[in-house]
Coordinates of C-alpha atoms and ligand atoms in Angstrom, one line a residue:
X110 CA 2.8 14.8 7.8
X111 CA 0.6 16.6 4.5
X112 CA 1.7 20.3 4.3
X113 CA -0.6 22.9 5.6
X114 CA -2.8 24.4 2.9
X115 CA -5.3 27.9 3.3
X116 CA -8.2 25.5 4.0
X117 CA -7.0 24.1 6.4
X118 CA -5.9 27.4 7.6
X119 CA -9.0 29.1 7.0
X120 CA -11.0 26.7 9.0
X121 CA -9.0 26.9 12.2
X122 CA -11.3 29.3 14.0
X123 CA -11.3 28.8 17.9
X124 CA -14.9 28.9 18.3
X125 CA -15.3 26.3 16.4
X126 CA -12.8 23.7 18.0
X127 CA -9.9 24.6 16.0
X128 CA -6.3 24.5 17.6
X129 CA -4.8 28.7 17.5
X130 CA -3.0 28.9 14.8
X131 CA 1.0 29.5 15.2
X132 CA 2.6 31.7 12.7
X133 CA 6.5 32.9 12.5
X134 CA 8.7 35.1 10.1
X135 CA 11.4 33.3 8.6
X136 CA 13.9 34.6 5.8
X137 CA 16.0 31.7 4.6
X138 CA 16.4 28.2 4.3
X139 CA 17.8 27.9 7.8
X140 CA 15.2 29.9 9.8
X141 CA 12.3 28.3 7.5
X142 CA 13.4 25.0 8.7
X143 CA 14.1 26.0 12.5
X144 CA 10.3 26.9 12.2
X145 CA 9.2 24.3 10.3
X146 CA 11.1 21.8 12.4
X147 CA 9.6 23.8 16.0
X148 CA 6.1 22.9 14.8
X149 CA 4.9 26.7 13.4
X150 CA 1.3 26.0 10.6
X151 CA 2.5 29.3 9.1
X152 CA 5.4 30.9 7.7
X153 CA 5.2 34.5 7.2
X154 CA 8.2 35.9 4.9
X155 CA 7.7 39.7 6.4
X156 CA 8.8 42.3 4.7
X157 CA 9.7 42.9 8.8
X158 CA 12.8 41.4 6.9
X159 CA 13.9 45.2 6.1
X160 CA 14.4 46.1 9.7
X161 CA 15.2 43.0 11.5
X162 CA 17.8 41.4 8.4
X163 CA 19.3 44.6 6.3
X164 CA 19.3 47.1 8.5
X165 CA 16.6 49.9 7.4
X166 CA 14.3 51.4 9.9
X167 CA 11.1 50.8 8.3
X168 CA 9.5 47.8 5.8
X169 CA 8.7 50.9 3.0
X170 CA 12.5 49.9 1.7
X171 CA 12.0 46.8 0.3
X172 CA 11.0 45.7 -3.1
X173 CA 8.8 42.9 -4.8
X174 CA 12.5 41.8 -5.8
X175 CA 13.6 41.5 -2.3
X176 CA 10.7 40.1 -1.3
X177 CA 10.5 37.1 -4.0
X178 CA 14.3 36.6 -3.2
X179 CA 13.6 35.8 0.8
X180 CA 10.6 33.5 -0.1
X181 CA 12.5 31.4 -2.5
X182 CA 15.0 31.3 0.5
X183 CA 12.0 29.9 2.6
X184 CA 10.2 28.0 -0.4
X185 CA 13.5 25.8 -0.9
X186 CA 13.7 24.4 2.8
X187 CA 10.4 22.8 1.6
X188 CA 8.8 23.5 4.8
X189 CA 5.5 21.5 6.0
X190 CA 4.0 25.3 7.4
X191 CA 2.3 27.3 4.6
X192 CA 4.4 29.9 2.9
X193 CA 3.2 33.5 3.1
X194 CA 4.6 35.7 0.7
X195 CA 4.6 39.8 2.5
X196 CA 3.4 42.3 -0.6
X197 CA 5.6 45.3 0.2
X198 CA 4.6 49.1 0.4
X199 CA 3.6 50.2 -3.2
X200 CA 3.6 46.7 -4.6
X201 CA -0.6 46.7 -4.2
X202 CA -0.8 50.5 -4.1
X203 CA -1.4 51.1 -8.0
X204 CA -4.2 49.2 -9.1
X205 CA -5.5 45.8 -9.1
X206 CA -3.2 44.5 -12.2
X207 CA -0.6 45.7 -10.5
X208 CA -0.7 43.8 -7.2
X209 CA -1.8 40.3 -9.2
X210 CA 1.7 40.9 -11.0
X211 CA 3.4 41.6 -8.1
X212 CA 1.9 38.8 -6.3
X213 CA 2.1 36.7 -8.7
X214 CA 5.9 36.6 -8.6
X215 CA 6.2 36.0 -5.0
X216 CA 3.6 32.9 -5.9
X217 CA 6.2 32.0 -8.1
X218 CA 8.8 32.0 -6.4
X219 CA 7.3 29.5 -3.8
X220 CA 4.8 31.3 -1.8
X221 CA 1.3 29.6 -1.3
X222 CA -0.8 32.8 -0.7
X223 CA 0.2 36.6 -0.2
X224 CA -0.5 39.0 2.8
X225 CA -1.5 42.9 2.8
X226 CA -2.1 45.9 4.7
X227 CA -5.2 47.7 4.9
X228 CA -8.9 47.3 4.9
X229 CA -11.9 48.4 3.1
X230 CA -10.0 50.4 0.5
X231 CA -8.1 47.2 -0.6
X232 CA -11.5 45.5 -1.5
X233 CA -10.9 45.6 -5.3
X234 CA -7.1 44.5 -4.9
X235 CA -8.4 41.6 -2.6
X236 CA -10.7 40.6 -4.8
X237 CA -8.9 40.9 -8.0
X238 CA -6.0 38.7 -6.1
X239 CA -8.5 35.8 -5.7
X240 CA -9.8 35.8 -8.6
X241 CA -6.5 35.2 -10.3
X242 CA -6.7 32.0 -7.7
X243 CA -4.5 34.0 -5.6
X244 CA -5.3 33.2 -1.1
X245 CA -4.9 36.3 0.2
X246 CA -4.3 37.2 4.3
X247 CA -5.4 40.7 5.5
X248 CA -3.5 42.6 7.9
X249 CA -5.4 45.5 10.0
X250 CA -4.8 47.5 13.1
X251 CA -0.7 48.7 13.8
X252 CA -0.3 48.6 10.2
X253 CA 4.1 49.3 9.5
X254 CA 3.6 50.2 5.7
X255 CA 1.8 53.1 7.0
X256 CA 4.5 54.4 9.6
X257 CA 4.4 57.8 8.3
X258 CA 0.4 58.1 7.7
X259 CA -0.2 57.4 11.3
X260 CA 2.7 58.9 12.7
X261 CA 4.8 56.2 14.8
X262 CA 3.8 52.8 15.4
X263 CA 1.6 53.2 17.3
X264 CA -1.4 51.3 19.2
X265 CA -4.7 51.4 17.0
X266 CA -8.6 51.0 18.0
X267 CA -8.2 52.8 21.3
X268 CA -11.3 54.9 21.0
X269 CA -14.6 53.5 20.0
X270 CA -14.9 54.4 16.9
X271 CA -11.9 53.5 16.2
X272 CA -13.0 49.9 17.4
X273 CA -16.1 50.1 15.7
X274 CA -13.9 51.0 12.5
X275 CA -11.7 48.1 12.9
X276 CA -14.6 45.3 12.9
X277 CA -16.3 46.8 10.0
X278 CA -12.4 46.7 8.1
X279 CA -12.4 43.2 9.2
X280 CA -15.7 42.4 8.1
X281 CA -14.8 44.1 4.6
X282 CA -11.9 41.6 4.1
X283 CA -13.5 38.9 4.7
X284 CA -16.4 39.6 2.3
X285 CA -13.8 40.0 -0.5
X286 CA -12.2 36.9 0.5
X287 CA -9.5 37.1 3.2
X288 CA -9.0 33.8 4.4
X289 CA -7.2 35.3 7.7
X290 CA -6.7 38.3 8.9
X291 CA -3.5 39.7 11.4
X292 CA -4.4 41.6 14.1
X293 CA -1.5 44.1 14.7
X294 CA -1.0 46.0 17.9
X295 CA -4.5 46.7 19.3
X296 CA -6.5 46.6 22.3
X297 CA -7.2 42.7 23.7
X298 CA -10.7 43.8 24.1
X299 CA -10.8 45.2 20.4
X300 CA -9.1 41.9 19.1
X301 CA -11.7 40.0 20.7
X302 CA -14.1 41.6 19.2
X303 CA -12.9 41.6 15.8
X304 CA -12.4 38.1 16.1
X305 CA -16.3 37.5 17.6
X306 CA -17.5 39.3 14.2
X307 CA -15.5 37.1 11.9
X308 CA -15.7 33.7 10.3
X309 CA -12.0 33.8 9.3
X310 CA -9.2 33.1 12.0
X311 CA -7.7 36.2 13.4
X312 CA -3.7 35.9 13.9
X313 CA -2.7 38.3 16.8
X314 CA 0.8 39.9 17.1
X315 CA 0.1 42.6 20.2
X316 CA -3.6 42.4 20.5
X317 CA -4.0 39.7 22.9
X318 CA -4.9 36.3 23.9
X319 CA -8.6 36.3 22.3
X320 CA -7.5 36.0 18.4
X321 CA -7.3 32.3 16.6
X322 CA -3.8 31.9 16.5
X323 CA -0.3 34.0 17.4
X324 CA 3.1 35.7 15.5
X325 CA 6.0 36.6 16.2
X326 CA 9.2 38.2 14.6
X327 CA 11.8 35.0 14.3
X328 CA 14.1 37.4 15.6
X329 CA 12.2 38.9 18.7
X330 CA 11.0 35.2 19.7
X331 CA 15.1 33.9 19.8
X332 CA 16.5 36.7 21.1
X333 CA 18.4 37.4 17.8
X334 CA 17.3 41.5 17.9
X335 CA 17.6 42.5 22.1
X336 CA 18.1 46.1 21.1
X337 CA 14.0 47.1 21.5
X338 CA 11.9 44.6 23.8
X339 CA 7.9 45.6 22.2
X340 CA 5.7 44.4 25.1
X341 CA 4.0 41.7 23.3
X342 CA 7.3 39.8 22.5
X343 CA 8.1 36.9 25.0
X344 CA 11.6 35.9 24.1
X345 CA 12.6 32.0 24.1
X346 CA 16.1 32.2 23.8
X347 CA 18.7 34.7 23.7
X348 CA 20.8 33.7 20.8
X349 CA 22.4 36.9 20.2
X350 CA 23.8 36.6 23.8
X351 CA 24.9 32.9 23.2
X352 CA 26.3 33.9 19.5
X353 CA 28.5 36.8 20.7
X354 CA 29.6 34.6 23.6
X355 CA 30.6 31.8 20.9
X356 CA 32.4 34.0 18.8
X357 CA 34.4 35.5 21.6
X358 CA 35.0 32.0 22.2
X359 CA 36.7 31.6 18.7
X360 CA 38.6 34.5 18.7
X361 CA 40.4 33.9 22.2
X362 CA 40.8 30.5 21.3
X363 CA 42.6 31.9 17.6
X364 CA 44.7 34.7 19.3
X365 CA 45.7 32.0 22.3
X366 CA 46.6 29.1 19.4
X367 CA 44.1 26.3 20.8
X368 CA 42.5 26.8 17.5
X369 CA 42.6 24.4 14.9
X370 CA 43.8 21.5 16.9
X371 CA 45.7 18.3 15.3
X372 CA 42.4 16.8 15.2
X373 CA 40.9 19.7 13.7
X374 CA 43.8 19.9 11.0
X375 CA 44.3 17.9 8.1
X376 CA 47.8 15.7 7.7
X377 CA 50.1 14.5 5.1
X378 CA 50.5 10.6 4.9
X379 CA 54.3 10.3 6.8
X380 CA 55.0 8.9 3.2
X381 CA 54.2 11.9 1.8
X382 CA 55.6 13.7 4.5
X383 CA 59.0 12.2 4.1
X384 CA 59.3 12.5 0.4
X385 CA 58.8 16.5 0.9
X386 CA 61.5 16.8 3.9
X387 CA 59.2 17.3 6.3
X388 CA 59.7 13.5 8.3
X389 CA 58.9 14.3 12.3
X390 CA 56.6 17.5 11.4
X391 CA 53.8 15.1 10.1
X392 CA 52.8 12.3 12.7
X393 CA 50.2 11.2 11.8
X394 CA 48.4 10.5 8.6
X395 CA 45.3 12.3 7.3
Ligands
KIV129 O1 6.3 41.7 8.3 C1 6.0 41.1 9.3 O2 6.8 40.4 10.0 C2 4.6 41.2 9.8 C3 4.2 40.6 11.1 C4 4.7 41.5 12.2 C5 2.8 40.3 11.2 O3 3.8 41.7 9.1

């Protein structure tokens, strides 16, 4: 099957007959091809790595460096889904050069197109981004890069202005280009209407069953992170359950001696055996 391009992606509005997209995180070579291999059109290398891989309790922590390091990870699986590079917090803050620099290294190291926060205000960096040939994703509503400007993660568009704000920030990015736009934790009603105003797919992650398409954390979807259930996750799996249970496994099986078997071991010829003094310890060759 021919790899997913932004055409492609960009064409896949509902309305118009298109299948919603599907879109998960990956990290590495092993997630990118678990979701490559489960079917996903998109792969999103979040900088969502920061909390759910090394541990830090926002995405403002990670760097353009970090960031190009995971989506060479993803990049080298050679996935069919289209690569999205995450711009992290001040990589796109500065000025226009600045964020065609930065994205321009997670292009290089194997990202197809680049996602980032904000609306109207990032008009110039949108722009500037395309016209170095650079497909860029949008990203509006529960916006994590700014945790500390809104105070919490917390639900956006709840009033109507609010609403009204959203659609005309949606509207914006796709006038300078976007060629999607994610649709982060906002009213269903709001998402539909964002996605009604706009001739670009919407990707929801909480806001609802009306967008074009769906994400969700790779680790929140398998069960990999059980600490915090978010109401929009639906879990497939519990891995982390089944993963502890399989280590516990090993270690009994270590502390008990069932582990490494004969067959699991590797033998000495009985020639070679004999020659070292050991005839009757080895019984079988390798
Ligand atoms: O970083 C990320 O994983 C994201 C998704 C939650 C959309 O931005």
């Amino acid at each position: 099957m021919s790899k997913i391009t932004v055409p492609a992606v960009r064409a896949r509005k509902v309305r118009d007959g298109g299948d919603p997209l599907v879109m998960v995180t990956a990290y590495d070579a092993p997630g990118a091809r678990i979701v490559d291999e489960g079917g996903a059109d998109l792969i999103l290398v979040g900088d969502s790595v920061a909390m759910v891989v090394l541990g830090y309790d926002d995405t403002l922590q990670v760097t353009t460096a970090d960031m190009a390091h995971h989506v060479g990870a993803v990049a080298r699986a050679k996935p069919r889904a289209l690569v999205v590079g995450d711009l992290p917090w001040m990589s796109y803050h500065l000025s226009p050069a600045d964020a065609v620099t930065n994205a321009a290294t997670l292009i290089r190291a194997g990202a197809s197109c680049v996602k980032l926060e904000g609306g109207r205000k990032r008009r110039p960096v949108v722009e500037a981004l395309i016209d170095a040939e650079i497909p860029v994703m949008g990203h509006l509503g529960l916006t994590p890069q700014s945790v500390n400007a809104m105070g919490g993660y917390k639900v956006q568009g709840r009033q109507r202005d609010a609403a009204m704000e959203l659609v005309a920030e949606a509207e914006a990015l796709t006038e300078a280009g976007c060629f999607a736009i994610v649709l982060e934790g906002v009213p269903d009603e709001v998402a539909r209407m964002v996605t009604e105003a706009v001739e670009v797919p919407t990707i929801g992650i909480g806001a609802g069953p009306h967008c074009d398409g769906q994400v969700l954390v790779f680790h929140d979807l398998l069960g990999i992170e059980d600490r915090i259930t978010p109401k929009f996750v639906r879990r497939y799996a519990a891995l982390k359950h089944d993963a502890v249970l399989a280590v516990g496994a090993f270690a009994a099986d270590v502390r008990t001696g069932r582990f490494p078997s004969h067959d699991e071991s590797y033998h000495l010829s009985s020639e070679q055996a004999e020659a070292l003094g050991l005839y009757g310890s080895a019984t079988k060759s390798a």
